[in-house]
Short mmCIF file of C-alpha atoms in Angstrom, two decimals:
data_model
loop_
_atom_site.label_atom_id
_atom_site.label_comp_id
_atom_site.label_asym_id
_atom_site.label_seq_id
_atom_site.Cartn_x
_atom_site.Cartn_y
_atom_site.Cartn_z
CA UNK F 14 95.59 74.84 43.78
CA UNK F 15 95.61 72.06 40.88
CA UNK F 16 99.26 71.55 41.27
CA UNK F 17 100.60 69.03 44.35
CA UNK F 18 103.96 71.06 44.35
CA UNK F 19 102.41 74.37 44.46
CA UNK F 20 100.68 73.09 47.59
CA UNK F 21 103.60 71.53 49.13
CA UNK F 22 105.52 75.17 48.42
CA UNK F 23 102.71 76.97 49.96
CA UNK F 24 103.00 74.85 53.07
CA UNK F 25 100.32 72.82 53.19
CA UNK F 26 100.14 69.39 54.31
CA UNK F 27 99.33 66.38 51.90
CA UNK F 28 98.06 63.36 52.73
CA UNK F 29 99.88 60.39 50.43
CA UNK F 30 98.25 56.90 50.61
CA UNK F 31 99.41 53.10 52.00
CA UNK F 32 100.72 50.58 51.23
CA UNK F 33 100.16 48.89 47.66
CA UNK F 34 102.20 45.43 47.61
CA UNK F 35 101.33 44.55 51.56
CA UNK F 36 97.46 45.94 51.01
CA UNK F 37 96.89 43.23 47.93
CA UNK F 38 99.01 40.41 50.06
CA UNK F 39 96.36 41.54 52.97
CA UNK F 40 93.60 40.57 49.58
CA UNK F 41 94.27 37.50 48.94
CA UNK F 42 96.29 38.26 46.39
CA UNK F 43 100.01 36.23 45.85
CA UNK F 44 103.39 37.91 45.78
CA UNK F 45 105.45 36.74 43.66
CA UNK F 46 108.67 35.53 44.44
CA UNK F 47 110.93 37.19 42.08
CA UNK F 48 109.12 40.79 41.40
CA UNK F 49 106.96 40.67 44.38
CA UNK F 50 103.63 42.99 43.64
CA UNK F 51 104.82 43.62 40.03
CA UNK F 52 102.97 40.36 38.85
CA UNK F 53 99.17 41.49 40.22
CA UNK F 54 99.04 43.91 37.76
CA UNK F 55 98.71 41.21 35.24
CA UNK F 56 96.55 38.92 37.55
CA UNK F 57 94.51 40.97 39.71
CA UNK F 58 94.30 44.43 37.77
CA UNK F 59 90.96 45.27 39.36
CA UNK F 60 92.27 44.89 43.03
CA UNK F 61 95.06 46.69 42.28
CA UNK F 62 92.44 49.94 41.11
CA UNK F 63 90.18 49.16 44.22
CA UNK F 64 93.49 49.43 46.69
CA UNK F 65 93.88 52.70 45.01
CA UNK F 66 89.55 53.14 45.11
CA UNK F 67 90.12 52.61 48.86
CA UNK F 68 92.88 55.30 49.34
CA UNK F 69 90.89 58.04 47.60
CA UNK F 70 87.77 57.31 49.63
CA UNK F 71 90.43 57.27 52.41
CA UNK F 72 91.32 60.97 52.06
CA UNK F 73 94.67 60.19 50.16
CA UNK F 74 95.86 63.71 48.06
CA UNK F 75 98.44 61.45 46.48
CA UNK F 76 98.09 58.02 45.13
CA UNK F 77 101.26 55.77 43.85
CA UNK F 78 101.20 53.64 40.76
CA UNK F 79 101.90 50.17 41.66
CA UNK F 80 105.82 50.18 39.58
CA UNK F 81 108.21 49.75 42.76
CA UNK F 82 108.88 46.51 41.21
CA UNK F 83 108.29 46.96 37.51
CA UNK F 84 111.88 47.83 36.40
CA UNK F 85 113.25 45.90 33.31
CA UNK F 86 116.20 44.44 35.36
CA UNK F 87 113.29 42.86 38.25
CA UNK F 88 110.76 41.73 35.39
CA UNK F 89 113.54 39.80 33.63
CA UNK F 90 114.35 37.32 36.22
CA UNK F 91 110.47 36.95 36.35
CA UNK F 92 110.00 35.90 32.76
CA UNK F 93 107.63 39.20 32.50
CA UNK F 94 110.53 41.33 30.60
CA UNK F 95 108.26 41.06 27.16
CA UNK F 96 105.56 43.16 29.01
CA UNK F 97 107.35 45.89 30.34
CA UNK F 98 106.02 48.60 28.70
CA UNK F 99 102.58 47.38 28.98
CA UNK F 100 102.85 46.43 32.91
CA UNK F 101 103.82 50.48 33.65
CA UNK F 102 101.36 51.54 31.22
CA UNK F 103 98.55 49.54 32.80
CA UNK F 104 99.74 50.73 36.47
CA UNK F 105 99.35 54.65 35.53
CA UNK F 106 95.88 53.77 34.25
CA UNK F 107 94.37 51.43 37.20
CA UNK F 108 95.19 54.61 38.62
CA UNK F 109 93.76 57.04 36.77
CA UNK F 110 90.57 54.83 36.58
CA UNK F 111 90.29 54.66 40.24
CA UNK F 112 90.70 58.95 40.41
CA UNK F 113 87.96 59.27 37.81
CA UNK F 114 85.53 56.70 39.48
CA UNK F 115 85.33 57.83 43.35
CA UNK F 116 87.62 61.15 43.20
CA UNK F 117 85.09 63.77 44.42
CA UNK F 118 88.50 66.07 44.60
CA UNK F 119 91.80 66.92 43.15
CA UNK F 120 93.89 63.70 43.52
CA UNK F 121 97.50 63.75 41.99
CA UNK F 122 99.42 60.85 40.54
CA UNK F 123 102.97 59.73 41.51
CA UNK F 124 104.82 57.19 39.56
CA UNK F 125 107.22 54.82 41.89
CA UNK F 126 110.60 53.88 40.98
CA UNK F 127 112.40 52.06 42.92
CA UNK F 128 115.98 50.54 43.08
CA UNK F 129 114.24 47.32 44.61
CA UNK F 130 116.11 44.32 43.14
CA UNK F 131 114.66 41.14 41.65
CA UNK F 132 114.09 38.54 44.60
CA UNK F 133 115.13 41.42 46.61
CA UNK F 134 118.87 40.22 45.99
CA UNK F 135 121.28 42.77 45.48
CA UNK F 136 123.11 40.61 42.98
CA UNK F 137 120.68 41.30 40.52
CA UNK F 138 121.19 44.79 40.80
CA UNK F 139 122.16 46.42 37.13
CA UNK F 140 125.55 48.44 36.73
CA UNK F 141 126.46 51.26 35.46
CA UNK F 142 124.97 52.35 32.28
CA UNK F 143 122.44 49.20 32.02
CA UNK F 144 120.59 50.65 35.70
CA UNK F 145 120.54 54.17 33.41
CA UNK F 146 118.93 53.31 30.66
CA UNK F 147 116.57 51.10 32.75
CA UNK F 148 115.63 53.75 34.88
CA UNK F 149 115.07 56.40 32.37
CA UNK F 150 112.95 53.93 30.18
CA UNK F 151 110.54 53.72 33.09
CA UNK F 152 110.56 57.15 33.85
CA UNK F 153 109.70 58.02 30.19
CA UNK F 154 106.96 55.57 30.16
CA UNK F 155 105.61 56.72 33.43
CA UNK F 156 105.90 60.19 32.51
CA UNK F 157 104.15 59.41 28.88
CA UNK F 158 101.41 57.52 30.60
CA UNK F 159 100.44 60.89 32.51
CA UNK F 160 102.02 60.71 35.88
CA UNK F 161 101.70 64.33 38.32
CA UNK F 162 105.06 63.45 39.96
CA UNK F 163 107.86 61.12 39.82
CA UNK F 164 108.72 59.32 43.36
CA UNK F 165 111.68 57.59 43.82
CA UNK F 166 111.50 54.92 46.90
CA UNK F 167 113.55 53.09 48.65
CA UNK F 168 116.76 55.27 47.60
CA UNK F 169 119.05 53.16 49.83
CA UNK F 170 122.43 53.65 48.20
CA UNK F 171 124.10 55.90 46.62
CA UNK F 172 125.05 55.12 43.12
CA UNK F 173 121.52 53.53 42.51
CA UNK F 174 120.11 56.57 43.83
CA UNK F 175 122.37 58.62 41.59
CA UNK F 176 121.63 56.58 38.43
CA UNK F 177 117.59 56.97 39.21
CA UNK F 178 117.43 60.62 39.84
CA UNK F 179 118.98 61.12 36.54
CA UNK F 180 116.35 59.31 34.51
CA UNK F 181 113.78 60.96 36.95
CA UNK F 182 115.06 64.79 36.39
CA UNK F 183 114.92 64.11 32.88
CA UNK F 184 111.39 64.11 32.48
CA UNK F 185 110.84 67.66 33.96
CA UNK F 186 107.90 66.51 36.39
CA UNK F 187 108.68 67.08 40.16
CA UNK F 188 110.88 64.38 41.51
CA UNK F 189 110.14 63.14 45.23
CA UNK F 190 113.22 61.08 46.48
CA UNK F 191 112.68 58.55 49.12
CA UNK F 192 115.63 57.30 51.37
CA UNK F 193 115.02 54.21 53.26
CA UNK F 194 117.24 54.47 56.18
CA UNK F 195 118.14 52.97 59.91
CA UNK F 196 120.18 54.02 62.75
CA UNK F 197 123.11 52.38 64.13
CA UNK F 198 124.08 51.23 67.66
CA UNK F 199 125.95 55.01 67.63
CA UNK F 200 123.08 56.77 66.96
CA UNK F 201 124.00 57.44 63.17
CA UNK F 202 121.12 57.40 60.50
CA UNK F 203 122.66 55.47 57.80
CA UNK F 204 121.29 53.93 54.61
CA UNK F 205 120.14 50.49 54.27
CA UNK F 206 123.17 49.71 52.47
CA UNK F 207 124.84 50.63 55.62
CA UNK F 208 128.00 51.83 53.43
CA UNK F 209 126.35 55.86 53.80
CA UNK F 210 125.17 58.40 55.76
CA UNK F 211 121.77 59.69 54.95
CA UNK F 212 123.52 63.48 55.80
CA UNK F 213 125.82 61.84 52.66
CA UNK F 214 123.21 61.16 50.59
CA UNK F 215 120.85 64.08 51.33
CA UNK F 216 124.22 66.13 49.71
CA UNK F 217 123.71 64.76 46.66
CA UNK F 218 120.12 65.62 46.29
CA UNK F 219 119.93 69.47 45.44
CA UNK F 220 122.51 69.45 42.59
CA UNK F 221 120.67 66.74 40.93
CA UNK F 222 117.49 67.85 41.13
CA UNK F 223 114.77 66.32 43.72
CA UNK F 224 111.36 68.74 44.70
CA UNK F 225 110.97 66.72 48.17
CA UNK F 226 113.02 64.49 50.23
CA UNK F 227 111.44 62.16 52.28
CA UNK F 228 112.22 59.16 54.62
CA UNK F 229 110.10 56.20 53.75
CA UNK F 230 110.26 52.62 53.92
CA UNK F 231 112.06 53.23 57.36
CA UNK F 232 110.51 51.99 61.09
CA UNK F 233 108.47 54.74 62.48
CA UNK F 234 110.88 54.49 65.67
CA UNK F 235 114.06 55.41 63.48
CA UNK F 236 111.83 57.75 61.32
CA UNK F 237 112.01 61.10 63.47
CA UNK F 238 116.14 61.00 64.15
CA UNK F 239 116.37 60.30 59.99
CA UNK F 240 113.94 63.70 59.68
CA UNK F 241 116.30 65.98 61.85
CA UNK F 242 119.06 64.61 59.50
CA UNK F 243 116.66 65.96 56.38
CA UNK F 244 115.74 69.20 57.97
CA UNK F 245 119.44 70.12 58.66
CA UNK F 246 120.53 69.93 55.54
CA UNK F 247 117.63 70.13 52.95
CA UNK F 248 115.72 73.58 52.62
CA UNK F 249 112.71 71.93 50.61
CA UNK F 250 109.64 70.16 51.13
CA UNK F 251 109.98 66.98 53.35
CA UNK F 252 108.12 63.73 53.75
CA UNK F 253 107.50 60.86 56.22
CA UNK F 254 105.86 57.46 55.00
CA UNK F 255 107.50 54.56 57.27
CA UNK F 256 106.62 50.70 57.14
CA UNK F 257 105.39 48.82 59.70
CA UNK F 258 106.02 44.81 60.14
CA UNK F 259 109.24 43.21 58.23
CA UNK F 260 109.59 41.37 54.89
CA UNK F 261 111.11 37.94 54.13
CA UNK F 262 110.56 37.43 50.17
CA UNK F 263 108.29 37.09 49.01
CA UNK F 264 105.85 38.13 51.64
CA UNK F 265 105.49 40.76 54.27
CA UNK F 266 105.57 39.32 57.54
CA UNK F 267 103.12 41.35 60.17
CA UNK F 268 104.01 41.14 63.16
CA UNK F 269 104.53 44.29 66.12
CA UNK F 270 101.99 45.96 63.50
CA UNK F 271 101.46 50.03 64.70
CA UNK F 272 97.62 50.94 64.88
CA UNK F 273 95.93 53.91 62.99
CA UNK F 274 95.74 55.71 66.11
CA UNK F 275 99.42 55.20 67.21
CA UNK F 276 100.91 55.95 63.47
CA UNK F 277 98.83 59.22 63.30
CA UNK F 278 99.67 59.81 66.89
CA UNK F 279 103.35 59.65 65.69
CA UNK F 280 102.78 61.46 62.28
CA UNK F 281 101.79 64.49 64.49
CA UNK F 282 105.07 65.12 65.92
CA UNK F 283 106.79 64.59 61.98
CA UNK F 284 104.79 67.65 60.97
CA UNK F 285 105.75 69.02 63.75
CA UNK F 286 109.43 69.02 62.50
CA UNK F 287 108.37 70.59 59.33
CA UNK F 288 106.77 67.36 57.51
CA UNK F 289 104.47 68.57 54.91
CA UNK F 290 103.47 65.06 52.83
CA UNK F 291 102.58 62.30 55.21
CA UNK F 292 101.72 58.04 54.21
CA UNK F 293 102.68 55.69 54.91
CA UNK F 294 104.62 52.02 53.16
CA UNK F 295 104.23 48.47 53.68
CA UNK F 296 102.03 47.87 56.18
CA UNK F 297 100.20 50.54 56.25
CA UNK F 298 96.15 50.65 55.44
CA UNK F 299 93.55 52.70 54.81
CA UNK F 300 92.68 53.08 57.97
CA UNK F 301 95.94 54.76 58.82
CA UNK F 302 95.45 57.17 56.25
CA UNK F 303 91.97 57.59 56.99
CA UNK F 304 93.24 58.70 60.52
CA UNK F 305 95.98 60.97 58.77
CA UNK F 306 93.42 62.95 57.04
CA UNK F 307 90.91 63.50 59.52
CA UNK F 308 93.97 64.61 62.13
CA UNK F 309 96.39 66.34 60.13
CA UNK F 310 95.31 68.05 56.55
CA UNK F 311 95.23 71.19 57.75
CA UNK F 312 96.18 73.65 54.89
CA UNK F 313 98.73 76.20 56.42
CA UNK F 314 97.80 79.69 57.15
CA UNK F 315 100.61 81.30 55.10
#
């Protein structure tokens, strides 16, 4: 099949890659402190395509543009506003470059957006009708620049969420939602915002428009209780691509990290609950996915 949603639909499991933003800090390469991993793709544009190189050789089906942080609203506050449109541009084609030079298979192209906020402070989150036409800007580029599939990570409220999905829909390419999430002392997966239930958020999805839901940017330990809140009330495609370690801006810090063995050991039992596109975030290697795809792409036998 040359289409990533017809697989997903058919039941097969697909392997997403790692990390990008940790993977280049791992490099050598310095996050910056207002849009994090936004500012390598000016700097260090040919690490950025081997990370991706790396992925593909890794077994990765799915490979993510590095544009978590490449918003408008989080390249302002950087003084990199003026390149915009060339930043997302260049991201889809590191991309493509690395597919063309060690691809040996299909390999599909998502495009990130993300409601990450400059110097990953909240108060530089846009409002209203500036976060829409931010989001759909970046959508349209991505989408232009000849992305497979739109993901949307670190969904972790719901009016962000809302606005993002909007811009995303509008392009008519499949829309993967990602909802970063925890769970409280009660046992309650909530949002990172804390102010939602993910059951809240997940009711939001299907009249707006998402393909897949998936729970990423969340610690594996938390990750299975989020995924019976998805499968209970989302008939689709589902996804699982945790983090492992913990951020303090501008760096990822990592400590406690979870080894290939025990992450794929662990991404067994999410397929087991129905999990058909498996990766992982920050954190997480090669290596892991390496693991993944020797252990789990299996294509179904429907």
């Amino acid at each position: 099949m040359n289409d990533v949603q017809e697989r997903l639909d058919a039941g097969e499991i697909v392997i997403l890659d790692g990390a990008m933003g940790t993977e280049l800090q791992r490099r050598g390469v310095p996050m910056d402190e207002v849009a994090w991993d936004a500012a390598a793709l000016a700097t260090h544009p040919d690490l950025v395509r081997e990370v991706h190189e790396d992925y593909i050789k890794a077994g990765a089906d799915v490979i993510i543009t590095n544009t978590f942080a490449t918003a408008r609203h989080v390249l302002e506050p950087a003084g990199m506003g003026g390149q915009f449109r060339a930043l997302n541009i260049r991201a889809v084609t590191l991309a493509k470059e690395a597919r063309e030079d060690v691809a040996d298979g299909p390999v599909f192209i998502a495009g990130s957006i993300s409601t990450m906020s400059a110097r990953a402070d909240n108060s530089y989150e846009p409002r209203a009708e500036k976060a829409r036409e931010n989001y759909r800007e970046q959508a349209e580029v991505l989408a232009e620049s000849g992305v497979d599939v739109i993901v949307l990570e670190m969904m972790r409220d719901l009016e962000q969420t809302s606005y993002a999905m909007e811009a995303a829909v509008a392009t008519r390419l499949p829309v993967w939602v990602g909802f970063s999430c925890k769970t409280t002392d009660e046992s309650t997966v909530v949002l990172q915002d804390g102010n939602h239930t993910l059951a809240q958020a997940i009711e939001q999805v299907p009249p707006l428009g998402a393909s897949l839901v998936s729970i990423m940017h969340t610690l594996a330990e938390d990750t299975p209780a989020a995924l019976r809140e998805v499968t209970s009330h989302w008939q689709g495609p589902v996804g699982a691509y945790p983090h492992s370690g913990e951020f303090i801006m501008p760096n990822w810090q990592f400590i406690n990290m979870i080894s290939p063995e025990d992450f794929t050991r662990k991404a067994q039992g999410w397929t087991g609950m129905g999990v058909q596109l498996v990766g992982g975030c920050c954190g997480i290697g090669p290596e892991h996915i390496r693991l993944l795809k020797e252990r789990l792409a299996r294509p179904s036998s429907s």
